[in-house]
Every structure is written in structure tokens, then in C-alpha cells.
């Protein structure tokens, strides 16, 4: 299914438009956000507002620690409630972003109450009954859900946003990549840890750490998620495992090194992608320019390339440093950046909810 008809592409471009569509006519939904106070949960609120998602009511759920806290949605103060098994009565769509354990425990209660769950954790991503969706790539798979849909890993989603248009033209075979992942991917506590460490170092005070195994300020950690027996981390294997499902490419292989960097927001990935067919830069640029959700930002002579600082807060991912790989035939090497709280999490989840 490499060729995509012009009509389907047009349709995708319309539904994937990152501008809020006033003409959206579906009836308003009763929504819940599980993990509403977290780094991704807060972004979910903002994305629902920004995209004019038709919300009839919104229930904000978090741990008992946050019960009673107020968050603003469309100018109205909503009170955060503690998550319980009964939290989903009357809810039609529940967006989960409170970690895998909470998803495993509470998503079944949400489904039982009649809600459709869009889960941002890794709890269900490899479950064959749960569609794993990047709407720009495999929106049609969403139709086969039986109550739960999964949002992919953030680094995988951002990388595939760049790879998918190229795959359609050249047929992807293999990925070799290194990621540069922002601390907000770990959550709100990691943002705070980086801020405090920078302050401590600037004022020559001792550096404390709780979230990461080493100091993250002015350092890079080649360690994201836990290590597997073969030496890769769980995060690193997501590109291959989830990529196979999203691209419907069971033979895809991906060798990835994931690195945590002292950046607050937006992940970057240096990617070499090998294809079945001969590649050309002209066709690659054409494919990127025609694809929704990814923008070519590539004029190295004028120091124009994607950077996390510019991609933060942006819905679109950016690709640059696009070149023919000098070591592998039929391969392209490039740099892709995207706001992982948006395309890798909140935006992608809301886009899935829009498909519903
Ligand atoms: P809380 O803020 O009350 O701890 P992050 O990824 O930024 O750390 O956010 C995690 C989110 O998951 C937060 O909203 C957090 O709520 C929520 N959360 C953590 N533990 C639980 C729990 N046991 N029940 C419900 N929500 C939880």
C-alpha cells in the first residue's frame, strides 16, 4: 500500500490540518483526561481548546494529591478529581496519560463504562487488538478498535512523521537513528529537576538528583527507559516494534540509541533510513512538502535546520539536514525535530479522538 491516491492525500491533509476547523460538525462529547495535571495532560487541555474540539463536558482526573486543584479550560475553572473506578460514568472519550500502570488498571473500567480510551502509555501498544495510530499515517486502522486505541512512543511518532512520506516513494527497509530527547518526556518532575540543577550549578551549590541516575544539567545520558538483556533499552526498541505496526511493515528493522539531553521540550532524532528503491533528494523533498504535519526546514548554508527551541509549541514536526547517505546505498540521512508533548503525545491523542 505504498501508493496513496490523490483523493486520499487531499482528505488526509484536510483532516490533519493543524488549524482548528470551525466547520467540524460532530456532536459534542463528554471527555475525561486521566493525568490532567501532568506535563502531557496539561497539553491535552490546551490542544482541545486550540483545535475547538467539540467538548460537552470535561472531567479532569489525577492522583489524590491533586484533588481539588483548579485548571482552566476555555476560561472556566475545572476542579481536578481523584481517579477512581467510578470516574468514567457518562464519559464517551477518555484520554489517558498517567503512566502504564494506571492505564492497565483503569482503562478497562473506562471501557466497561462505555468510554473509548485513547492511551498515551506503552501499556497496550503491542496488543494486536489495540490499534496504534499516527493519524497522518494509518488513520484507517482506528476503525478496528474495540474500546482502546494507543498513542505511539513520542520519538517513534516524530521519526515516522519524517519517514512515512519517504517510505511511500522509496519503500523503507531499515532505520539507524540516535535520539536527543527532552526532559519533559520524563514528566513534570524531570523539568523541575533540570531547572533546579541549572540554578544550583549557576550559584555554585550542590546538585541534587531524584529522577535521573546522573546529573542531567550540562550532561547527556545515553539511557532512556530500562535496559534489556541485549543491551538496547526498551525505549530504543519501540522504533522497530511500534514502527512495524504503524507502517504495516513486519520486516522493518531499527537500530536506535536514545539519549536524554538537557533540553526542556521537543525531541530531535538523527536518522539514517535505508530504502528498497534508489533514492533522490528531489523526490524526497517533494514527498515531504506534500505530506501533512511535517515541514522541510533545510537551508544549512544559512544555518537553517530544525532545532528543539523552535519546534517547542509547534504542531508540525520539522525535517532538515536532508542528504544522500555517504556510507549506505539507497539511504537518506536527516535530522527531524518535533514537540514530543504535542505530536508525540497530546496532539496525536486529540487527533485520534477527532477520528472517532
Ligand atoms: P498528580 O499530579 O496528582 O501526581 P507526569 O508524567 O508529568 O509526571 O504526570 C503524571 C500524571 O499522572 C499526573 O497528572 C499525575 O497526577 C498522574 N498520576 C500519577 N499517579 C496517579 C495515580 N495513582 N492516580 C491517578 N493519576 C496519577
PDB file of N, CA, C and O in Angstrom, residues 248-282:
ATOM      1  N   UNK A 248       2.774  -0.872   8.989  1.00  0.00           N
ATOM      2  CA  UNK A 248       2.357  -2.175   8.449  1.00  0.00           C
ATOM      3  C   UNK A 248       3.513  -2.805   7.670  1.00  0.00           C
ATOM      4  O   UNK A 248       3.373  -3.194   6.515  1.00  0.00           O
ATOM      5  N   UNK A 249       4.655  -2.881   8.369  1.00  0.00           N
ATOM      6  CA  UNK A 249       5.892  -3.334   7.737  1.00  0.00           C
ATOM      7  C   UNK A 249       6.576  -4.332   8.692  1.00  0.00           C
ATOM      8  O   UNK A 249       7.537  -3.995   9.389  1.00  0.00           O
ATOM      9  N   UNK A 250       6.102  -5.578   8.707  1.00  0.00           N
ATOM     10  CA  UNK A 250       6.589  -6.531   9.719  1.00  0.00           C
ATOM     11  C   UNK A 250       8.079  -6.821   9.637  1.00  0.00           C
ATOM     12  O   UNK A 250       8.675  -7.260  10.620  1.00  0.00           O
ATOM     13  N   UNK A 251       8.706  -6.559   8.485  1.00  0.00           N
ATOM     14  CA  UNK A 251      10.125  -6.887   8.357  1.00  0.00           C
ATOM     15  C   UNK A 251      11.042  -5.701   8.679  1.00  0.00           C
ATOM     16  O   UNK A 251      12.266  -5.805   8.566  1.00  0.00           O
ATOM     17  N   UNK A 252      10.462  -4.572   9.103  1.00  0.00           N
ATOM     18  CA  UNK A 252      11.281  -3.389   9.405  1.00  0.00           C
ATOM     19  C   UNK A 252      12.274  -3.691  10.532  1.00  0.00           C
ATOM     20  O   UNK A 252      11.919  -4.317  11.529  1.00  0.00           O
ATOM     21  N   UNK A 253      13.527  -3.243  10.364  1.00  0.00           N
ATOM     22  CA  UNK A 253      14.484  -3.324  11.469  1.00  0.00           C
ATOM     23  C   UNK A 253      14.944  -1.901  11.807  1.00  0.00           C
ATOM     24  O   UNK A 253      15.040  -1.041  10.917  1.00  0.00           O
ATOM     25  N   UNK A 254      15.216  -1.680  13.082  1.00  0.00           N
ATOM     26  CA  UNK A 254      15.641  -0.338  13.509  1.00  0.00           C
ATOM     27  C   UNK A 254      16.654  -0.473  14.635  1.00  0.00           C
ATOM     28  O   UNK A 254      16.379  -1.133  15.642  1.00  0.00           O
ATOM     29  N   UNK A 255      17.826   0.108  14.454  1.00  0.00           N
ATOM     30  CA  UNK A 255      18.843   0.131  15.498  1.00  0.00           C
ATOM     31  C   UNK A 255      18.944   1.558  16.014  1.00  0.00           C
ATOM     32  O   UNK A 255      19.339   2.470  15.273  1.00  0.00           O
ATOM     33  N   UNK A 256      18.552   1.751  17.262  1.00  0.00           N
ATOM     34  CA  UNK A 256      18.393   3.116  17.787  1.00  0.00           C
ATOM     35  C   UNK A 256      19.182   3.276  19.089  1.00  0.00           C
ATOM     36  O   UNK A 256      19.241   2.353  19.898  1.00  0.00           O
ATOM     37  N   UNK A 257      19.788   4.449  19.265  1.00  0.00           N
ATOM     38  CA  UNK A 257      20.382   4.814  20.552  1.00  0.00           C
ATOM     39  C   UNK A 257      19.622   6.036  21.065  1.00  0.00           C
ATOM     40  O   UNK A 257      19.587   7.071  20.380  1.00  0.00           O
ATOM     41  N   UNK A 258      18.989   5.896  22.205  1.00  0.00           N
ATOM     42  CA  UNK A 258      18.206   7.011  22.754  1.00  0.00           C
ATOM     43  C   UNK A 258      19.014   7.734  23.828  1.00  0.00           C
ATOM     44  O   UNK A 258      19.569   7.102  24.734  1.00  0.00           O
ATOM     45  N   UNK A 259      19.048   9.046  23.717  1.00  0.00           N
ATOM     46  CA  UNK A 259      19.877   9.863  24.604  1.00  0.00           C
ATOM     47  C   UNK A 259      19.022  10.965  25.223  1.00  0.00           C
ATOM     48  O   UNK A 259      18.274  11.654  24.519  1.00  0.00           O
ATOM     49  N   UNK A 260      19.122  11.121  26.528  1.00  0.00           N
ATOM     50  CA  UNK A 260      18.421  12.224  27.199  1.00  0.00           C
ATOM     51  C   UNK A 260      19.334  13.429  27.234  1.00  0.00           C
ATOM     52  O   UNK A 260      20.512  13.307  27.595  1.00  0.00           O
ATOM     53  N   UNK A 261      18.837  14.583  26.811  1.00  0.00           N
ATOM     54  CA  UNK A 261      19.660  15.794  26.754  1.00  0.00           C
ATOM     55  C   UNK A 261      19.024  16.897  27.608  1.00  0.00           C
ATOM     56  O   UNK A 261      17.815  16.880  27.841  1.00  0.00           O
ATOM     57  N   UNK A 262      19.822  17.856  28.073  1.00  0.00           N
ATOM     58  CA  UNK A 262      19.270  18.896  28.944  1.00  0.00           C
ATOM     59  C   UNK A 262      18.511  19.963  28.163  1.00  0.00           C
ATOM     60  O   UNK A 262      18.883  21.136  28.129  1.00  0.00           O
ATOM     61  N   UNK A 263      17.447  19.532  27.524  1.00  0.00           N
ATOM     62  CA  UNK A 263      16.556  20.404  26.748  1.00  0.00           C
ATOM     63  C   UNK A 263      15.195  20.255  27.406  1.00  0.00           C
ATOM     64  O   UNK A 263      14.815  19.148  27.780  1.00  0.00           O
ATOM     65  N   UNK A 264      14.479  21.376  27.601  1.00  0.00           N
ATOM     66  CA  UNK A 264      13.189  21.256  28.287  1.00  0.00           C
ATOM     67  C   UNK A 264      12.164  20.532  27.431  1.00  0.00           C
ATOM     68  O   UNK A 264      11.424  19.687  27.908  1.00  0.00           O
ATOM     69  N   UNK A 265      12.123  20.904  26.142  1.00  0.00           N
ATOM     70  CA  UNK A 265      10.981  20.444  25.352  1.00  0.00           C
ATOM     71  C   UNK A 265      11.364  20.257  23.904  1.00  0.00           C
ATOM     72  O   UNK A 265      12.140  21.044  23.374  1.00  0.00           O
ATOM     73  N   UNK A 266      10.811  19.265  23.242  1.00  0.00           N
ATOM     74  CA  UNK A 266      10.973  18.889  21.828  1.00  0.00           C
ATOM     75  C   UNK A 266      12.152  17.924  21.650  1.00  0.00           C
ATOM     76  O   UNK A 266      13.277  18.188  22.096  1.00  0.00           O
ATOM     77  N   UNK A 267      11.843  16.793  21.053  1.00  0.00           N
ATOM     78  CA  UNK A 267      12.858  15.762  20.789  1.00  0.00           C
ATOM     79  C   UNK A 267      13.458  15.993  19.399  1.00  0.00           C
ATOM     80  O   UNK A 267      12.780  16.463  18.476  1.00  0.00           O
ATOM     81  N   UNK A 268      14.732  15.596  19.249  1.00  0.00           N
ATOM     82  CA  UNK A 268      15.396  15.617  17.945  1.00  0.00           C
ATOM     83  C   UNK A 268      15.903  14.205  17.676  1.00  0.00           C
ATOM     84  O   UNK A 268      16.266  13.485  18.616  1.00  0.00           O
ATOM     85  N   UNK A 269      15.935  13.823  16.403  1.00  0.00           N
ATOM     86  CA  UNK A 269      16.434  12.489  16.058  1.00  0.00           C
ATOM     87  C   UNK A 269      17.301  12.592  14.805  1.00  0.00           C
ATOM     88  O   UNK A 269      16.882  13.186  13.797  1.00  0.00           O
ATOM     89  N   UNK A 270      18.524  12.049  14.886  1.00  0.00           N
ATOM     90  CA  UNK A 270      19.397  11.931  13.708  1.00  0.00           C
ATOM     91  C   UNK A 270      19.109  10.555  13.098  1.00  0.00           C
ATOM     92  O   UNK A 270      19.292   9.540  13.765  1.00  0.00           O
ATOM     93  N   UNK A 271      18.622  10.562  11.863  1.00  0.00           N
ATOM     94  CA  UNK A 271      18.111   9.319  11.272  1.00  0.00           C
ATOM     95  C   UNK A 271      18.850   8.993   9.975  1.00  0.00           C
ATOM     96  O   UNK A 271      19.063   9.868   9.131  1.00  0.00           O
ATOM     97  N   UNK A 272      19.231   7.713   9.815  1.00  0.00           N
ATOM     98  CA  UNK A 272      19.612   7.197   8.505  1.00  0.00           C
ATOM     99  C   UNK A 272      18.570   6.154   8.141  1.00  0.00           C
ATOM    100  O   UNK A 272      18.344   5.206   8.908  1.00  0.00           O
ATOM    101  N   UNK A 273      17.898   6.361   7.023  1.00  0.00           N
ATOM    102  CA  UNK A 273      16.848   5.433   6.590  1.00  0.00           C
ATOM    103  C   UNK A 273      17.266   4.798   5.275  1.00  0.00           C
ATOM    104  O   UNK A 273      17.594   5.504   4.311  1.00  0.00           O
ATOM    105  N   UNK A 274      17.256   3.468   5.276  1.00  0.00           N
ATOM    106  CA  UNK A 274      17.638   2.741   4.066  1.00  0.00           C
ATOM    107  C   UNK A 274      16.361   2.246   3.384  1.00  0.00           C
ATOM    108  O   UNK A 274      15.443   1.760   4.055  1.00  0.00           O
ATOM    109  N   UNK A 275      16.337   2.361   2.067  1.00  0.00           N
ATOM    110  CA  UNK A 275      15.122   2.030   1.318  1.00  0.00           C
ATOM    111  C   UNK A 275      15.380   0.913   0.314  1.00  0.00           C
ATOM    112  O   UNK A 275      16.530   0.623  -0.029  1.00  0.00           O
ATOM    113  N   UNK A 276      14.294   0.307  -0.166  1.00  0.00           N
ATOM    114  CA  UNK A 276      14.393  -0.752  -1.183  1.00  0.00           C
ATOM    115  C   UNK A 276      14.745  -0.157  -2.544  1.00  0.00           C
ATOM    116  O   UNK A 276      15.462  -0.765  -3.334  1.00  0.00           O
ATOM    117  N   UNK A 277      14.214   1.041  -2.817  1.00  0.00           N
ATOM    118  CA  UNK A 277      14.396   1.641  -4.145  1.00  0.00           C
ATOM    119  C   UNK A 277      15.482   2.717  -4.106  1.00  0.00           C
ATOM    120  O   UNK A 277      15.748   3.280  -3.041  1.00  0.00           O
ATOM    121  N   UNK A 278      16.067   3.032  -5.269  1.00  0.00           N
ATOM    122  CA  UNK A 278      17.039   4.134  -5.299  1.00  0.00           C
ATOM    123  C   UNK A 278      16.374   5.435  -4.852  1.00  0.00           C
ATOM    124  O   UNK A 278      15.205   5.667  -5.149  1.00  0.00           O
ATOM    125  N   UNK A 279      17.121   6.249  -4.129  1.00  0.00           N
ATOM    126  CA  UNK A 279      16.545   7.491  -3.599  1.00  0.00           C
ATOM    127  C   UNK A 279      17.039   8.695  -4.388  1.00  0.00           C
ATOM    128  O   UNK A 279      18.101   8.642  -5.018  1.00  0.00           O
ATOM    129  N   UNK A 280      16.251   9.772  -4.384  1.00  0.00           N
ATOM    130  CA  UNK A 280      16.748  11.041  -4.934  1.00  0.00           C
ATOM    131  C   UNK A 280      16.294  12.154  -3.995  1.00  0.00           C
ATOM    132  O   UNK A 280      15.212  12.083  -3.418  1.00  0.00           O
ATOM    133  N   UNK A 281      17.159  13.159  -3.859  1.00  0.00           N
ATOM    134  CA  UNK A 281      16.831  14.258  -2.948  1.00  0.00           C
ATOM    135  C   UNK A 281      15.619  15.034  -3.438  1.00  0.00           C
ATOM    136  O   UNK A 281      14.778  15.461  -2.645  1.00  0.00           O
ATOM    137  N   UNK A 282      15.532  15.174  -4.765  1.00  0.00           N
ATOM    138  CA  UNK A 282      14.419  15.947  -5.328  1.00  0.00           C
ATOM    139  C   UNK A 282      13.081  15.291  -4.984  1.00  0.00           C
ATOM    140  O   UNK A 282      12.148  15.940  -4.501  1.00  0.00           O
TER     141      UNK A 282
END
